[in-house]
C-alpha positions as YAML, in Angstrom:
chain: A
units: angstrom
residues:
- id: 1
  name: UNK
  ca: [-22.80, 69.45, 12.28]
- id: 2
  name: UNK
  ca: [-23.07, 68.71, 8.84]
- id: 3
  name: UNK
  ca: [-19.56, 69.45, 8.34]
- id: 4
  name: UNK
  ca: [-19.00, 66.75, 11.09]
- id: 5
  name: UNK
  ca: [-21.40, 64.51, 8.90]
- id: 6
  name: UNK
  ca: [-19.25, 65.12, 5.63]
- id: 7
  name: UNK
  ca: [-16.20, 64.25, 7.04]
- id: 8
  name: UNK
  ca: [-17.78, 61.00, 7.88]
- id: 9
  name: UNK
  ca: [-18.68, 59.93, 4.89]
- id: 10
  name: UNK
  ca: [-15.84, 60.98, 3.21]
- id: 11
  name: UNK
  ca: [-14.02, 58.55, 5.50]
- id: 12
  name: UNK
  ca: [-16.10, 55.94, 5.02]
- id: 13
  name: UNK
  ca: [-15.61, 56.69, 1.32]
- id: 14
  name: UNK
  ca: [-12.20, 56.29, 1.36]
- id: 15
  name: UNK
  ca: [-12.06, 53.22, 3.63]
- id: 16
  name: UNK
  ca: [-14.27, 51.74, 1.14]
- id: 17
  name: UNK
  ca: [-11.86, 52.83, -1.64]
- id: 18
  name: UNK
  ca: [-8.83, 51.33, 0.06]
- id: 19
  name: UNK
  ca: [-10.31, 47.83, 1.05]
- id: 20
  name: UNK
  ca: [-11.45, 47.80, -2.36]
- id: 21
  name: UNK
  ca: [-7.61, 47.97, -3.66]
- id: 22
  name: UNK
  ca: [-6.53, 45.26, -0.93]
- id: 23
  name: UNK
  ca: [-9.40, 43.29, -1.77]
- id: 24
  name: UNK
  ca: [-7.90, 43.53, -5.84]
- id: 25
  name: UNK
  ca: [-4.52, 42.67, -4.66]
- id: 26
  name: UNK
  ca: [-5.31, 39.62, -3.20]
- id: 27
  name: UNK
  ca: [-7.57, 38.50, -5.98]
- id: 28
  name: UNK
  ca: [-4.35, 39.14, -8.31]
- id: 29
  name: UNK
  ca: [-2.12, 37.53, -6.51]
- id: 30
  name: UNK
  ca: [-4.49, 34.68, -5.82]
- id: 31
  name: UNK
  ca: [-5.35, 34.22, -9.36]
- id: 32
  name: UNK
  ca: [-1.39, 33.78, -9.84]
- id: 33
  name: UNK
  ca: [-1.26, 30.98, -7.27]
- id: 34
  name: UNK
  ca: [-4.03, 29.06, -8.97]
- id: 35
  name: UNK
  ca: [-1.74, 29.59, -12.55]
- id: 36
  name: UNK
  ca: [1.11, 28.04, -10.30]
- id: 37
  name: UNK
  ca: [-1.54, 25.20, -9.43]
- id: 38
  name: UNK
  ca: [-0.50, 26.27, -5.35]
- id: 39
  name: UNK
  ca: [-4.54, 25.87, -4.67]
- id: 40
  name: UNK
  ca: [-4.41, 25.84, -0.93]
- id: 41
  name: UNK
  ca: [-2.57, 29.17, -1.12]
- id: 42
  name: UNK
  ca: [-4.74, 30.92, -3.53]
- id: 43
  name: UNK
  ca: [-7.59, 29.83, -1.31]
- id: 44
  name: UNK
  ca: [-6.57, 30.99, 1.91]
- id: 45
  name: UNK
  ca: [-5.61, 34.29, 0.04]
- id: 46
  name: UNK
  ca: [-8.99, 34.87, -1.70]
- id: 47
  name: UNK
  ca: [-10.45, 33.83, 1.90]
- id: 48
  name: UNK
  ca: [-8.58, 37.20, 3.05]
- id: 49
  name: UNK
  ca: [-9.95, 38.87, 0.17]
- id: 50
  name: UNK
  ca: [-13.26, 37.97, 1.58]
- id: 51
  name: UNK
  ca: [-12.66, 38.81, 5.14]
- id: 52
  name: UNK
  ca: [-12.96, 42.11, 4.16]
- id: 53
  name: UNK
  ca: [-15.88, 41.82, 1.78]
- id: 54
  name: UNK
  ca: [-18.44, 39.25, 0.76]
- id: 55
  name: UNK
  ca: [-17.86, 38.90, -2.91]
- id: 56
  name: UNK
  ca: [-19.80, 36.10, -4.56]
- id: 57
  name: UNK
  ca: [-17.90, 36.17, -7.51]
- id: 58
  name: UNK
  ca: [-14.90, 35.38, -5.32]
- id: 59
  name: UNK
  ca: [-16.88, 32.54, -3.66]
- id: 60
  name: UNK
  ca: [-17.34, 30.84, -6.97]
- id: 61
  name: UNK
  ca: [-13.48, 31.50, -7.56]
- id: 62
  name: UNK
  ca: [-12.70, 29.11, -4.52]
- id: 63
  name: UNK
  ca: [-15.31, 27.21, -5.62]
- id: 64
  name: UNK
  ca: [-13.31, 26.46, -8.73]
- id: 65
  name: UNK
  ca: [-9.96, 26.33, -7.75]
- id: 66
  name: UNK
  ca: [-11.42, 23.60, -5.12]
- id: 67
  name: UNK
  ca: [-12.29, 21.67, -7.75]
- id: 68
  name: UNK
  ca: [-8.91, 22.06, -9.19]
- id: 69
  name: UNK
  ca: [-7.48, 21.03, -5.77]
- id: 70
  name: UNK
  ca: [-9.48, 17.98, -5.76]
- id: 71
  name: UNK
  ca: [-8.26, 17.05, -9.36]
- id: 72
  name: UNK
  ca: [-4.64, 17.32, -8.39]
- id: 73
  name: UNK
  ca: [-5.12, 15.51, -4.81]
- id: 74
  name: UNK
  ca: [-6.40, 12.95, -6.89]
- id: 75
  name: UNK
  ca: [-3.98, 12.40, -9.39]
- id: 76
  name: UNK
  ca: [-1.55, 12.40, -6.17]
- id: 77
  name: UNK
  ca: [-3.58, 9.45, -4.49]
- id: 78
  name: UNK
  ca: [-2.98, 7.74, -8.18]
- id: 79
  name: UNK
  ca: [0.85, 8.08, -8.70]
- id: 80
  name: UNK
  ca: [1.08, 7.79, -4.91]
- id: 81
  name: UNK
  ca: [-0.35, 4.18, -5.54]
- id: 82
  name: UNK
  ca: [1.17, 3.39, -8.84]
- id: 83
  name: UNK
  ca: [4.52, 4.08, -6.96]
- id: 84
  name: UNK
  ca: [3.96, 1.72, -4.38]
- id: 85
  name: UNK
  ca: [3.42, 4.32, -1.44]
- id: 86
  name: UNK
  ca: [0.14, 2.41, -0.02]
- id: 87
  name: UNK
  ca: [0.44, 4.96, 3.35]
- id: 88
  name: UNK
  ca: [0.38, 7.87, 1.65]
- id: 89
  name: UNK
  ca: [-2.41, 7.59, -0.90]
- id: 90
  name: UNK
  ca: [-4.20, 6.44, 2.44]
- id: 91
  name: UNK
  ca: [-3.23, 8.90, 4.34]
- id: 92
  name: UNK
  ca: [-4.66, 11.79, 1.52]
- id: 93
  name: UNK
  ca: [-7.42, 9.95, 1.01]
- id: 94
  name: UNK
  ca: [-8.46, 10.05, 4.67]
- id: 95
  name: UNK
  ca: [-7.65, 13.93, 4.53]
- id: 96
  name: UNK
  ca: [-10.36, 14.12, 2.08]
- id: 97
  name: UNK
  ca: [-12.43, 12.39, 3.24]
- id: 98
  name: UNK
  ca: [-12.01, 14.42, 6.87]
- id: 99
  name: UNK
  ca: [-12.78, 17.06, 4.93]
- id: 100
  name: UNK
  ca: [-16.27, 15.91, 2.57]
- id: 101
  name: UNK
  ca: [-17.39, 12.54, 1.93]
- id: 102
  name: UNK
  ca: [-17.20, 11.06, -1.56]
- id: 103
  name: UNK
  ca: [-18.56, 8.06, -2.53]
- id: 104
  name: UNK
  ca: [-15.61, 6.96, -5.46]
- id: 105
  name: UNK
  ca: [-12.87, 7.98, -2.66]
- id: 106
  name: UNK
  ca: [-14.73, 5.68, -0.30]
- id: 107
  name: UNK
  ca: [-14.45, 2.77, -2.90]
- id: 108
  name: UNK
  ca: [-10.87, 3.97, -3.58]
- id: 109
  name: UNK
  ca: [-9.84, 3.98, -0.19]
- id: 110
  name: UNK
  ca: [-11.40, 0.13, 0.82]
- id: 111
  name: UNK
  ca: [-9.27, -1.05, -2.59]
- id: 112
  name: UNK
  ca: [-5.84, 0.71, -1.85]
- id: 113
  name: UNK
  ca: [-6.75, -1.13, 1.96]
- id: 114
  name: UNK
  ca: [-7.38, -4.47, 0.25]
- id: 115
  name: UNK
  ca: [-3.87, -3.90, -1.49]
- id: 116
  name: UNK
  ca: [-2.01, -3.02, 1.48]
- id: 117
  name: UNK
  ca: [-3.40, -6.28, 3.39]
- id: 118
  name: UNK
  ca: [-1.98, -8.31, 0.57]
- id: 119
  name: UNK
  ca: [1.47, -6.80, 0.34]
- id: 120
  name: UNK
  ca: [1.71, -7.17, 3.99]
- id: 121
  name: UNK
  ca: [0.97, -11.26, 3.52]
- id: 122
  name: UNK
  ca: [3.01, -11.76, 0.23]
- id: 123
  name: UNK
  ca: [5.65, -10.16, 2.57]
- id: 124
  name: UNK
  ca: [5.47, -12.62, 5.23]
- id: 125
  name: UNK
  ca: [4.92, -15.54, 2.72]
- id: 126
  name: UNK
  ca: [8.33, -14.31, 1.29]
- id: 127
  name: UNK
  ca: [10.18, -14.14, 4.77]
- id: 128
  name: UNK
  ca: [9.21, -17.85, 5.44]
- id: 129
  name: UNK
  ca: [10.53, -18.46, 2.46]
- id: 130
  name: UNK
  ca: [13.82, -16.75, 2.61]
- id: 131
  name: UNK
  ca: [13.76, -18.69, 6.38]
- id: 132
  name: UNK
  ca: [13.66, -22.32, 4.96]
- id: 133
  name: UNK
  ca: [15.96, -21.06, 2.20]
- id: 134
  name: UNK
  ca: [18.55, -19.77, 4.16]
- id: 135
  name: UNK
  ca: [18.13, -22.40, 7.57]
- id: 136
  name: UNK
  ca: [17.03, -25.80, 6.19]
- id: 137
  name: UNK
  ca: [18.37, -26.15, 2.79]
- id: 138
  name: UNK
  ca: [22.20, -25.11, 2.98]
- id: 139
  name: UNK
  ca: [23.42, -28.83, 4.06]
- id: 140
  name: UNK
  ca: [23.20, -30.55, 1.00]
- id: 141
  name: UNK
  ca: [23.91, -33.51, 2.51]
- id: 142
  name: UNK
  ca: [21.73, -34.97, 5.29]
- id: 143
  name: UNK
  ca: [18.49, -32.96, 7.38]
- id: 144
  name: UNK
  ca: [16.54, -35.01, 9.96]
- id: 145
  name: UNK
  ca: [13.07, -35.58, 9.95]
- id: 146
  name: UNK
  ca: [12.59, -33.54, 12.79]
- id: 147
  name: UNK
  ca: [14.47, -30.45, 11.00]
- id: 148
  name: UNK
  ca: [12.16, -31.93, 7.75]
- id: 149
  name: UNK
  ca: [8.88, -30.98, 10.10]
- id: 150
  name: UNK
  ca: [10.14, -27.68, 11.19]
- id: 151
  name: UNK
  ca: [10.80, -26.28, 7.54]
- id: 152
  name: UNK
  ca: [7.51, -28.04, 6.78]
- id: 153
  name: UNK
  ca: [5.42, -25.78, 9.20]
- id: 154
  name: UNK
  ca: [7.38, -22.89, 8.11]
- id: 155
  name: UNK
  ca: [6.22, -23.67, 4.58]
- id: 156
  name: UNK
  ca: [2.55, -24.48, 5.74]
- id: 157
  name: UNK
  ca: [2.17, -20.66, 6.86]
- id: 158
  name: UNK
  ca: [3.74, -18.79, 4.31]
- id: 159
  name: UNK
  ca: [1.40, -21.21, 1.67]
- id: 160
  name: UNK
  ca: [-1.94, -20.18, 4.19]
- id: 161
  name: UNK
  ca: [-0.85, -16.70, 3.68]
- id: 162
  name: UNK
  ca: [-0.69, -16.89, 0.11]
- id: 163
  name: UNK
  ca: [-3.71, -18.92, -0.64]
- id: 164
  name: UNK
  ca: [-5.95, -16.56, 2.19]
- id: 165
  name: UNK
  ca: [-5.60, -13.69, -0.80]
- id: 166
  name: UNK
  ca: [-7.97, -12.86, -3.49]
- id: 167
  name: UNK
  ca: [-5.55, -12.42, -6.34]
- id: 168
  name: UNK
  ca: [-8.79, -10.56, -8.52]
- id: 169
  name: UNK
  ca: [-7.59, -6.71, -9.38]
- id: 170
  name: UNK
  ca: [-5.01, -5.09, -11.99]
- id: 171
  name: UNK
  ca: [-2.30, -3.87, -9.34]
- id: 172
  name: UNK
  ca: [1.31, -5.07, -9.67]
- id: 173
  name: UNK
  ca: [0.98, -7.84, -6.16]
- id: 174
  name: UNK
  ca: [-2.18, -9.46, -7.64]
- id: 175
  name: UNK
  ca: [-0.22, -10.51, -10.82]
- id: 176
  name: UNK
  ca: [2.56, -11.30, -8.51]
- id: 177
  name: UNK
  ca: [0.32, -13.55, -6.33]
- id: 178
  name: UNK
  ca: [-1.32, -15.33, -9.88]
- id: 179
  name: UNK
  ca: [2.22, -15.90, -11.07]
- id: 180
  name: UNK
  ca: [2.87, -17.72, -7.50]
- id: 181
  name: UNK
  ca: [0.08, -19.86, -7.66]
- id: 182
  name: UNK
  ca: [0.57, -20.89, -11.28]
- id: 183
  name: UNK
  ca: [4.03, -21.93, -10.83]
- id: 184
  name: UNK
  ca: [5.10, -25.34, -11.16]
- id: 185
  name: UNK
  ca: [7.12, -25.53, -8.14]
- id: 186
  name: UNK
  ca: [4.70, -23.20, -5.79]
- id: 187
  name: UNK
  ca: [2.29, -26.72, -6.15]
- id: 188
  name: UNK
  ca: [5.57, -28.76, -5.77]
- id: 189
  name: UNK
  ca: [5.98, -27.28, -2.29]
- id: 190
  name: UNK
  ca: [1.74, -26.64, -1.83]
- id: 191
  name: UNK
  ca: [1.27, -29.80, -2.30]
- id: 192
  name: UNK
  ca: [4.20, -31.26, -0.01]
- id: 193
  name: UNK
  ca: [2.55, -28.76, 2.57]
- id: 194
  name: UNK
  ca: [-0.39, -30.88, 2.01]
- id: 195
  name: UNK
  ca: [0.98, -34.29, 2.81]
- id: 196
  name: UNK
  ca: [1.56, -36.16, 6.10]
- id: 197
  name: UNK
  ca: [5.25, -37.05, 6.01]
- id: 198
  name: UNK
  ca: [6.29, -35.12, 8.26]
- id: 199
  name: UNK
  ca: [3.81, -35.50, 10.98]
- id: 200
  name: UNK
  ca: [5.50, -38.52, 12.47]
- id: 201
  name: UNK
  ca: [8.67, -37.01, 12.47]
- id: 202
  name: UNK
  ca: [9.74, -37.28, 16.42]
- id: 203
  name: UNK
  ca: [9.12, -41.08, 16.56]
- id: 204
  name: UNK
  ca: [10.58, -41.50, 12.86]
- id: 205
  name: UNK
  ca: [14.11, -39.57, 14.09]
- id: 206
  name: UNK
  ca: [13.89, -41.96, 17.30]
- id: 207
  name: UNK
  ca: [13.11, -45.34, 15.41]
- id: 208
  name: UNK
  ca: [16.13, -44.12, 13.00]
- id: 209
  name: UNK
  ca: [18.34, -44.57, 16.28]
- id: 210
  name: UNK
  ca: [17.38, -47.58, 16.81]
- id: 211
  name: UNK
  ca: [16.81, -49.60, 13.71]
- id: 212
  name: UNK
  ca: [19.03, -49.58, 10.37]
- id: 213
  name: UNK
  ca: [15.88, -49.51, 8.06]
- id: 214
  name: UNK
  ca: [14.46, -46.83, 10.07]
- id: 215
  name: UNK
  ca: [17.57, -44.59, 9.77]
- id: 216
  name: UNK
  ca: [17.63, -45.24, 6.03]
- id: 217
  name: UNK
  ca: [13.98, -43.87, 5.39]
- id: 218
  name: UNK
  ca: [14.68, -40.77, 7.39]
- id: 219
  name: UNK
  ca: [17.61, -40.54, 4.97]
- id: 220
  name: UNK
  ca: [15.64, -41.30, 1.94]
- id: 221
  name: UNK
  ca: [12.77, -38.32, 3.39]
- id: 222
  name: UNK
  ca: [15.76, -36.07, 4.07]
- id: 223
  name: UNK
  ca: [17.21, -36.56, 0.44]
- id: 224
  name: UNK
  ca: [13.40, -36.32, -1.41]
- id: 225
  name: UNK
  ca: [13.24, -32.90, 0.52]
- id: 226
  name: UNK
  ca: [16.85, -31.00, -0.39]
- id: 227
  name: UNK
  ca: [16.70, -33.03, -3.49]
- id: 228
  name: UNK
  ca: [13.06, -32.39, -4.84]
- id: 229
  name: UNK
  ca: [11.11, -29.77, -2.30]
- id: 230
  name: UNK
  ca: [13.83, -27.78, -1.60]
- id: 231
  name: UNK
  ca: [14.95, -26.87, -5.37]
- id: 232
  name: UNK
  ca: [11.47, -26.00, -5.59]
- id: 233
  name: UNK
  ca: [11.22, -23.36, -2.41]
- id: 234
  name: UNK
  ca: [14.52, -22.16, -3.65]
- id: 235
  name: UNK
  ca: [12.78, -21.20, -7.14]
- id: 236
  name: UNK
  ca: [9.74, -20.19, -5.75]
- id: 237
  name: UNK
  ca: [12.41, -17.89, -3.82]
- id: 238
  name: UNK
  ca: [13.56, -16.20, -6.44]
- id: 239
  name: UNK
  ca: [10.49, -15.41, -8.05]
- id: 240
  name: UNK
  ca: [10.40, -11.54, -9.53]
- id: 241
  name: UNK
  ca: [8.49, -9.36, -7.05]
- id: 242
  name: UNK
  ca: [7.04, -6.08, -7.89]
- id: 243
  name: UNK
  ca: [9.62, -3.75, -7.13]
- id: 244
  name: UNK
  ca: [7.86, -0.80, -5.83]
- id: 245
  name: UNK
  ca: [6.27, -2.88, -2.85]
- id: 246
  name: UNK
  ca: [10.02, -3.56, -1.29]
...
């Protein structure tokens, strides 16, 4: 019997003995994935360490590589942003965030949001642009009043689009949107926008049929727009955008 008894505990000595080594091996090699800055890996592998013992001097060693983790996920989210990749810093912070809640990530998150709302309209302000650009003003010649009201609209929305944005905040599409707004020939066109010209423009084109002075104040409106509007959508066109939004 107490043979029997002996031979127990020796096992359980030497089971003890030989965790003991695993549970060093892991710790090494998970101390040489948190040199390599591979966090998740060196915490899943001091997890195993801990699967077969509770160490709480390992527990404060995934306690600080988290923090490490965090650091780096961070400065990810930054460059992610600085880079112009508005998805992806959104999509880490929400993994975070999944994960523990944080105040400054919070905050972080509702600003890169903000951003991405006013790429997304500086976008379509630039594609109605681009349209009047490349459909109303490549006849130099003659465009009807009725052609005059279409570009017109056009140019209403992409202005709404612009002037719906709060251009406060130090990222690259807020200066873009304050150098819009300060141009000289963004209030050319605002301010064309503005007027009611156009608004007659169906009756205008059919009184220009009809009567000789008519037609020539349709032509005069026609020539004001390629001659004075339009040069100033087609600078307003080639404004410099931010590069790292396209």
């Amino acid at each position: 019997m107490k043979k029997t008894v002996l031979v127990l505990l020796l096992c359980i000595i030497l089971s003890g003995c030989g965790n003991q080594k695993k549970i060093d091996e892991f710790i090494t090699v998970a101390d040489q994935y948190v040199v390599e800055s591979k966090y998740e890996t060196a915490i899943d592998t001091y997890e195993k360490a801990l699967e077969l013992k509770e160490d709480p001097s390992i527990r404060q060693k995934i306690s600080e590589v988290e923090e490490k983790q965090f650091l780096q996920q961070i400065d990810a989210i930054k460059k992610y942003r600085q880079n112009g990749e508005l998805e992806s810093s959104v999509a880490l912070i929400n993994k975070l965030l999944d994960k523990k809640e944080n105040p400054e990530l919070r905050t972080l998150l509702s600003e890169i949001e903000k951003e991405k709302i006013a790429v997304s309209k500086v976008k379509s302000y630039q594609e109605k642009i681009k349209d009047v650009v490349s459909y109303y003003l490549q006849d130099s010649n003659y465009i009807s009043p009725v052609k005059v009201n279409e570009a017109n609209g056009i140019l209403r929305e992409a202005i709404s689009n612009l002037e719906s944005l709060d251009s406060s905040g130090d990222a690259a599409i807020y200066s873009y949107i304050r150098e819009v707004k300060d141009n000289y020939d963004y209030g050319v066109v605002k301010r064309f926008t503005e007027s009611t010209m156009t608004d007659d423009a169906d009756v205008s084109e059919s009184l220009g049929f009809m009567f000789d002075e008519m037609a020539s104040i349709n032509e005069a409106t026609g020539e004001y727009f390629i001659l004075f509007v339009g040069e100033s959508v087609k600078a307003i066109n080639n404004l410099s955008y931010p590069s790292k939004y396209k």
